[in-house]
Coordinates of N, CA and C and ligand atoms in Angstrom, one line a residue:
M1 N 125.7 23.6 17.1 CA 125.2 25.3 16.9 C 125.9 26.1 18.3
P2 N 126.4 27.0 18.1 CA 126.2 27.7 19.1 C 124.8 28.9 19.0
N3 N 124.5 29.0 20.4 CA 123.6 29.9 20.5 C 123.8 31.0 20.6
E4 N 123.6 32.1 19.5 CA 124.5 33.7 18.9 C 123.9 34.6 20.2
F5 N 123.3 34.2 21.1 CA 122.6 35.6 22.4 C 123.1 34.7 23.8
L6 N 123.0 33.7 23.9 CA 123.5 33.8 25.4 C 125.2 33.4 25.4
T7 N 125.6 33.7 26.7 CA 126.4 32.9 26.5 C 127.1 31.1 27.1
D8 N 128.2 30.5 26.4 CA 128.0 29.1 26.2 C 127.8 28.3 27.5
I9 N 127.3 27.1 27.8 CA 127.1 26.5 29.5 C 128.7 27.0 29.7
Q10 N 129.1 26.0 29.4 CA 131.3 25.7 29.9 C 131.2 27.1 30.7
T11 N 131.4 28.2 29.5 CA 131.8 29.8 30.3 C 130.5 30.1 31.4
L12 N 129.4 29.6 31.3 CA 129.0 30.3 32.3 C 129.1 29.6 33.4
R13 N 129.3 28.0 33.8 CA 130.0 27.4 34.5 C 130.6 28.0 35.7
K14 N 132.2 28.5 34.6 CA 133.2 28.3 34.8 C 133.2 29.9 35.6
R15 N 132.0 31.0 35.0 CA 131.9 32.2 35.7 C 132.1 31.6 36.5
A16 N 130.7 30.9 37.1 CA 129.5 30.6 38.5 C 131.0 30.5 39.8
R17 N 131.9 29.8 38.9 CA 132.7 29.4 40.1 C 133.0 29.8 40.6
E18 N 133.9 31.3 40.1 CA 134.6 32.2 40.4 C 134.4 33.4 41.2
H19 N 134.8 33.7 42.3 CA 134.9 34.3 43.3 C 132.9 34.5 43.3
I20 N 133.0 32.9 44.5 CA 131.7 32.9 44.9 C 130.7 33.3 45.8
E21 N 132.4 34.2 46.8 CA 132.6 35.4 47.7 C 131.2 36.5 47.6
K22 N 130.9 36.7 45.8 CA 130.8 37.9 45.6 C 128.5 37.7 45.6
G23 N 128.9 36.4 45.9 CA 127.1 36.0 46.2 C 126.6 36.0 44.0
A24 N 125.3 37.2 45.8 CA 124.4 37.0 43.6 C 125.1 38.2 43.2
V25 N 126.4 38.9 43.4 CA 126.9 39.9 41.9 C 127.7 38.9 40.9
T26 N 127.6 38.6 39.7 CA 128.5 37.6 39.3 C 129.1 38.1 38.7
Q27 N 129.4 37.3 37.2 CA 130.5 38.7 36.0 C 129.8 39.2 35.3
G28 N 128.1 38.4 35.2 CA 127.4 39.3 34.2 C 126.8 40.8 34.5
Y29 N 127.7 41.2 35.8 CA 126.9 42.5 36.8 C 127.7 43.7 35.9
T30 N 126.6 44.4 35.1 CA 127.5 45.5 34.6 C 127.1 46.4 34.7
A31 N 126.4 46.9 35.7 CA 126.6 48.4 36.8 C 126.8 48.3 37.7
N32 N 127.5 49.5 38.3 CA 128.2 50.7 38.7 C 128.1 50.4 40.7
L33 N 128.4 49.0 41.2 CA 128.2 48.6 42.6 C 128.6 49.8 43.4
E34 N 128.9 50.3 43.2 CA 129.4 51.6 44.1 C 128.1 52.0 44.0
T35 N 128.0 52.9 42.8 CA 126.7 54.1 42.9 C 125.5 53.3 42.6
V36 N 125.2 52.1 42.8 CA 123.9 51.9 42.7 C 124.0 51.6 44.1
I37 N 125.1 51.3 45.2 CA 124.7 50.9 46.6 C 124.5 52.6 47.5
R38 N 124.6 54.1 46.0 CA 125.0 54.7 47.2 C 123.0 55.4 46.5
I39 N 123.1 55.1 45.5 CA 122.3 55.0 44.8 C 120.8 54.3 46.3
L40 N 120.1 53.4 46.9 CA 120.1 53.0 47.6 C 120.4 53.7 48.5
N41 N 121.3 53.8 49.1 CA 120.8 54.4 49.8 C 121.2 56.2 50.6
E42 N 120.6 56.9 49.3 CA 119.4 57.6 49.2 C 118.2 57.0 49.6
A43 N 117.9 56.1 48.5 CA 116.2 55.4 49.0 C 115.8 55.3 49.8
L44 N 116.8 53.9 51.2 CA 116.9 53.5 52.4 C 116.7 55.3 53.4
A45 N 117.4 56.1 53.2 CA 117.2 57.5 53.9 C 115.9 58.2 53.7
T46 N 115.4 58.5 52.4 CA 114.0 59.1 52.6 C 113.2 58.0 52.7
E47 N 112.9 56.5 52.6 CA 112.0 56.1 53.9 C 112.0 56.4 54.7
I48 N 112.9 56.2 55.9 CA 113.2 56.0 57.0 C 112.3 57.6 56.8
V49 N 113.1 58.9 57.0 CA 112.1 59.8 56.6 C 111.1 60.1 57.3
C50 N 110.0 59.4 55.4 CA 109.3 58.8 55.8 C 108.2 58.6 56.3
V51 N 108.8 56.9 56.8 CA 108.9 56.8 57.9 C 108.4 57.5 59.3
L52 N 109.5 58.3 59.3 CA 109.2 58.5 61.4 C 108.2 60.2 61.0
R53 N 107.8 60.6 59.7 CA 107.2 62.3 59.1 C 105.0 61.4 59.2
Y54 N 105.3 60.1 58.9 CA 103.5 60.1 59.2 C 104.1 59.3 60.5
K55 N 104.9 58.8 60.9 CA 104.6 58.3 61.9 C 104.2 60.2 62.7
R56 N 105.2 60.8 63.0 CA 104.7 62.1 63.9 C 103.4 62.7 63.5
H57 N 103.2 63.2 62.1 CA 101.5 63.2 61.5 C 100.4 61.8 62.6
Y58 N 100.7 60.8 62.4 CA 99.9 59.8 63.0 C 99.7 60.5 64.5
Y59 N 100.3 60.5 65.3 CA 100.4 60.3 66.9 C 100.1 62.4 66.8
M60 N 99.9 62.7 66.0 CA 99.1 64.3 66.2 C 98.1 64.7 65.0
A61 N 97.0 63.6 65.0 CA 96.8 63.7 64.1 C 95.4 62.9 64.9
T62 N 96.4 61.9 65.7 CA 94.6 61.1 66.8 C 94.7 61.6 67.8
G63 N 96.0 62.3 68.3 CA 95.3 63.9 69.1 C 94.3 64.4 69.0
I64 N 93.5 65.0 67.4 CA 92.8 66.1 67.4 C 91.8 65.2 66.8
H65 N 92.1 64.4 66.9 CA 90.7 63.6 66.7 C 89.9 63.1 65.6
A66 N 90.7 63.3 64.9 CA 90.7 62.8 62.9 C 91.5 60.9 63.0
Q67 N 90.6 60.3 63.0 CA 91.0 59.3 63.2 C 91.2 58.4 61.9
A68 N 90.5 58.7 60.9 CA 90.6 58.3 59.3 C 91.1 58.9 59.1
V69 N 92.2 60.4 59.1 CA 93.1 60.3 58.4 C 94.4 59.5 59.9
A70 N 94.5 59.9 60.6 CA 95.2 59.1 61.3 C 96.0 57.7 61.2
A71 N 94.5 56.7 60.3 CA 94.1 55.7 60.1 C 95.2 55.7 59.1
E72 N 95.1 56.3 58.0 CA 95.8 56.0 56.8 C 97.0 56.7 56.8
F73 N 97.9 57.6 57.5 CA 99.6 57.9 58.2 C 99.8 56.4 58.9
L74 N 99.5 56.2 59.6 CA 99.3 55.0 60.4 C 100.0 53.3 59.1
E75 N 98.4 53.4 58.1 CA 98.9 52.6 57.1 C 100.5 53.0 56.4
H76 N 100.7 54.2 56.0 CA 101.8 54.1 55.0 C 102.7 54.3 55.9
A77 N 103.0 54.3 57.4 CA 103.7 54.6 57.9 C 105.2 53.4 57.8
G78 N 103.7 52.3 58.1 CA 104.3 51.0 57.8 C 104.5 50.3 56.9
E79 N 104.0 50.5 55.6 CA 104.1 50.5 53.9 C 105.9 51.3 53.5
E80 N 105.9 52.0 54.3 CA 107.4 53.1 54.3 C 108.3 52.5 55.3
Q81 N 108.6 51.8 56.1 CA 108.9 50.7 56.8 C 108.4 49.8 55.9
A82 N 108.5 49.0 55.2 CA 108.8 47.5 55.0 C 109.7 48.3 53.3
H83 N 109.0 49.4 52.7 CA 110.0 49.8 51.5 C 111.6 49.8 52.0
A84 N 111.6 49.9 53.3 CA 112.9 50.1 53.8 C 113.7 49.2 54.3
D85 N 113.0 48.5 54.7 CA 113.7 46.5 54.7 C 114.1 45.9 53.3
Q86 N 113.3 46.0 52.2 CA 113.5 45.7 51.3 C 115.0 46.3 51.0
I87 N 115.1 47.7 50.2 CA 115.6 48.9 49.9 C 117.0 48.1 50.5
A88 N 117.1 47.6 52.7 CA 118.0 47.7 53.8 C 118.5 45.7 52.6
E89 N 117.6 44.6 52.7 CA 117.5 44.2 52.1 C 118.5 43.9 50.7
R90 N 118.2 44.8 49.4 CA 118.7 44.8 47.9 C 120.0 44.8 48.7
I91 N 120.8 45.9 49.8 CA 121.5 46.7 49.3 C 122.8 45.3 49.9
T92 N 122.2 45.1 51.2 CA 123.8 43.3 51.4 C 123.2 42.4 50.7
Q93 N 122.4 42.3 49.8 CA 123.1 41.5 48.8 C 123.8 41.6 47.4
L94 N 123.9 42.6 47.1 CA 125.0 43.3 46.5 C 125.9 43.5 47.0
G95 N 126.6 43.2 48.4 CA 127.5 43.2 48.8 C 127.8 44.6 49.4
G96 N 126.7 45.7 49.3 CA 126.9 47.0 50.6 C 126.1 46.7 52.4
A97 N 127.0 47.9 52.8 CA 126.4 48.1 54.0 C 125.3 49.0 54.3
P98 N 123.9 49.2 54.7 CA 122.6 49.8 54.7 C 122.8 50.5 56.0
N99 N 122.9 52.2 55.6 CA 123.4 53.3 56.5 C 122.2 53.6 56.9
F100 N 121.7 53.1 58.3 CA 120.8 53.7 59.0 C 121.5 54.4 59.7
N101 N 122.3 55.5 59.8 CA 123.1 56.5 61.1 C 122.3 57.7 60.7
P102 N 121.6 57.7 62.1 CA 120.9 58.8 62.5 C 121.6 60.7 61.4
D103 N 122.8 60.8 62.0 CA 123.4 61.3 60.9 C 123.4 61.9 59.9
G104 N 122.4 62.8 59.4 CA 122.6 63.1 57.9 C 121.6 62.5 57.3
L105 N 121.0 62.1 57.7 CA 119.7 61.7 57.1 C 119.3 62.1 56.9
T106 N 118.5 63.6 57.4 CA 117.5 64.2 55.8 C 118.4 64.5 55.0
S107 N 120.0 64.1 54.8 CA 120.0 65.4 53.6 C 120.8 64.2 52.9
R108 N 121.4 63.3 53.2 CA 121.1 61.9 52.2 C 119.2 61.6 51.4
S109 N 118.3 61.2 52.5 CA 116.5 60.8 51.6 C 116.6 62.5 51.2
H110 N 115.6 62.2 49.4 CA 115.1 63.6 49.0 C 114.0 63.3 49.5
A111 N 113.2 63.3 50.2 CA 112.1 63.7 50.7 C 112.4 64.6 52.1
E112 N 111.4 65.8 52.5 CA 112.0 66.2 53.8 C 111.0 65.8 54.5
Y113 N 111.3 65.8 56.2 CA 111.1 65.8 57.2 C 109.9 67.8 57.7
V114 N 108.6 67.1 57.3 CA 107.7 69.1 57.9 C 107.2 68.6 58.5
E115 N 107.1 68.5 60.0 CA 106.4 68.0 60.4 C 104.6 68.8 60.4
G116 N 104.2 69.7 60.1 CA 103.2 69.9 59.3 C 102.4 71.4 60.7
E117 N 101.5 72.4 60.6 CA 100.9 71.9 61.9 C 98.7 72.4 62.1
S118 N 98.7 72.3 61.0 CA 97.0 71.8 60.8 C 97.2 70.2 60.6
L119 N 96.2 69.8 60.3 CA 95.8 68.4 59.7 C 95.8 68.2 57.9
V120 N 95.3 69.6 58.0 CA 95.6 69.6 55.8 C 97.2 70.0 55.6
D121 N 98.3 70.8 56.7 CA 99.4 70.8 55.7 C 99.7 70.1 56.4
M122 N 99.9 68.9 57.6 CA 100.7 67.8 57.0 C 100.4 66.8 56.5
I123 N 98.7 66.6 55.8 CA 98.7 66.3 54.2 C 99.2 66.1 53.0
K124 N 99.1 68.0 53.2 CA 100.1 68.4 52.4 C 101.5 68.6 52.0
E125 N 101.9 68.3 53.8 CA 103.7 67.4 53.4 C 104.1 66.9 52.7
D126 N 103.5 65.8 53.0 CA 102.8 64.3 52.8 C 102.9 64.0 51.6
L127 N 101.9 64.6 50.9 CA 102.0 64.9 49.4 C 102.5 64.7 48.5
I128 N 103.6 66.8 49.0 CA 104.6 66.3 48.3 C 105.9 65.9 48.5
A129 N 106.0 65.5 50.2 CA 107.1 64.1 50.4 C 106.8 63.0 49.0
E130 N 105.6 62.4 49.1 CA 105.4 61.3 48.1 C 105.6 61.4 46.6
R131 N 104.9 62.6 46.7 CA 105.5 63.3 45.2 C 107.3 63.8 44.7
I132 N 107.1 63.7 46.0 CA 109.7 63.8 45.1 C 110.2 61.7 45.4
A133 N 109.2 61.4 46.3 CA 109.5 59.4 45.9 C 109.2 59.8 44.4
I134 N 107.7 60.5 43.9 CA 107.9 59.3 43.1 C 108.6 59.9 42.2
D135 N 109.1 61.2 41.5 CA 109.9 61.5 41.1 C 111.9 60.5 41.2
S136 N 111.8 60.5 41.9 CA 113.6 59.8 42.4 C 113.2 58.2 42.0
Y137 N 112.0 57.8 42.4 CA 112.1 56.3 42.1 C 112.4 56.1 40.2
R138 N 111.2 57.0 39.6 CA 111.7 56.6 38.3 C 112.7 56.7 37.8
E139 N 113.5 58.4 38.0 CA 114.6 58.7 37.8 C 115.1 57.2 37.6
M140 N 115.5 56.7 39.1 CA 116.6 55.3 40.3 C 115.6 54.2 39.2
A141 N 114.8 54.6 38.9 CA 114.9 52.6 37.6 C 115.6 52.8 36.1
Q142 N 115.2 53.7 35.7 CA 115.4 54.2 34.6 C 117.2 54.5 35.0
Y143 N 117.4 54.1 35.5 CA 119.3 54.7 35.9 C 119.7 53.3 36.1
F144 N 119.0 52.3 36.8 CA 119.4 50.4 36.6 C 119.0 49.8 35.5
G145 N 117.8 50.3 34.5 CA 117.5 49.8 33.1 C 117.9 48.0 33.3
D146 N 118.1 47.9 32.3 CA 118.9 46.6 32.0 C 120.0 45.8 32.9
R147 N 121.0 47.1 33.3 CA 122.7 46.8 34.5 C 122.0 46.5 35.9
D148 N 120.3 46.3 35.9 CA 120.4 45.4 37.8 C 119.2 45.1 37.8
S149 N 118.2 44.4 36.6 CA 117.2 44.0 36.5 C 116.4 44.3 37.6
T150 N 117.0 43.7 39.3 CA 116.3 43.0 40.0 C 115.7 44.3 41.1
T151 N 116.9 45.2 40.8 CA 117.6 46.4 42.0 C 116.1 47.1 41.2
R152 N 115.9 47.6 39.8 CA 115.0 48.0 39.3 C 113.5 48.0 39.5
G153 N 113.7 45.9 39.3 CA 111.3 45.9 39.7 C 111.3 46.2 40.6
M154 N 112.2 45.8 41.9 CA 112.1 46.9 43.6 C 111.2 48.2 43.0
I155 N 112.7 48.6 42.2 CA 112.2 49.7 43.0 C 111.3 50.4 42.1
E156 N 110.3 49.6 41.5 CA 109.6 50.0 40.5 C 108.1 49.2 41.4
R157 N 107.8 49.1 42.2 CA 106.7 48.1 43.2 C 106.9 49.9 43.2
I158 N 107.5 49.6 44.7 CA 108.1 51.0 45.2 C 107.4 51.9 44.7
L159 N 107.5 52.6 43.5 CA 106.7 53.4 42.6 C 105.8 53.5 43.1
A160 N 105.2 52.0 42.2 CA 103.8 52.2 42.2 C 103.1 52.2 44.3
M161 N 103.7 51.6 44.6 CA 103.1 52.4 45.9 C 103.1 54.0 46.2
E162 N 103.9 54.9 46.1 CA 103.9 55.8 46.5 C 103.2 56.2 45.9
E163 N 102.9 56.5 44.5 CA 101.5 56.4 43.6 C 100.3 56.4 44.2
K164 N 100.3 55.0 44.3 CA 99.2 54.8 45.4 C 98.9 56.0 46.9
H165 N 99.8 56.1 47.6 CA 99.6 57.4 48.1 C 99.7 58.5 48.3
A166 N 100.4 58.8 47.0 CA 100.2 60.3 46.3 C 97.7 60.0 46.5
D167 N 97.6 59.0 45.9 CA 96.2 59.6 45.2 C 95.4 59.2 46.8
D168 N 95.9 58.6 47.3 CA 95.5 58.4 49.2 C 95.5 59.9 49.7
L169 N 96.5 60.6 49.2 CA 96.2 62.3 50.0 C 95.4 63.0 49.7
V170 N 94.8 62.7 48.1 CA 95.0 63.8 47.2 C 93.3 63.6 47.2
N171 N 92.5 62.2 47.5 CA 91.6 61.7 48.4 C 91.1 62.4 49.3
L172 N 91.8 62.8 50.2 CA 91.8 63.0 52.0 C 91.2 64.4 51.4
L173 N 92.5 65.5 51.3 CA 91.9 66.5 50.7 C 91.0 66.8 50.0
T174 N 90.9 65.6 49.2 CA 88.8 66.9 48.7 C 88.6 66.6 50.0
T175 N 88.6 65.3 50.3 CA 87.2 64.6 51.3 C 87.4 66.0 51.9
L176 N 88.5 66.7 53.2 CA 88.7 67.4 53.5 C 87.8 68.6 53.0
D177 N 88.7 68.9 52.1 CA 88.1 70.2 51.1 C 87.9 70.1 50.4
P178 N 86.5 69.7 49.6 CA 85.8 69.6 48.5 C 86.0 70.5 47.7
T179 N 86.6 72.0 48.3 CA 86.4 72.8 46.9 C 87.2 72.8 45.9
K180 N 88.5 72.3 46.2 CA 89.7 71.4 45.9 C 89.6 70.4 44.4
K181 N 88.2 69.8 45.3 CA 88.0 69.2 43.5 C 87.6 69.9 42.1
G182 N 88.7 69.6 41.4 CA 88.9 69.8 40.4 C 88.9 69.2 39.1
Ligands
FE2_201 FE1 107.9 54.1 49.6
FE2_202 FE1 105.2 56.2 49.7

């Protein structure tokens, strides 16, 4: 009895032998690779810009003796770097090339690089950047859908972390200015 949902074993075996140079990208991959790689390179640029912004904020906050806030910035910088690495690795798995070119980095990135004057400014800018990342990652996850569930899964895990970052930053803002508590 043929299985009505799954491709038969002989076909699966035959397909796997074709185009082995494509590695993880098999015939069953139905997403548009070019689009996926372009989107992932935008996500990569976003993460790199976030690393740079958090690093800048970390060193500036350290200078104004705001150790707790500085520590949070540094932790976020490390986590954004880890996201950048995961995204770059996925791009190469899909046969693409991760774009680390500093030229055009800020225009490829969804989030902005804003230095911020005061500690509160820095936290607000980071929060805005996280909120941009949250919405763009949510859209990306919806786009990948069932067409590339591995990329969707990775983006969803990153999205969960960006939501945590946003929550951390809101908590810092309320600690610094309790009147903001809603
Ligand atoms: Fe991130
Ligand atoms: Fe983040």
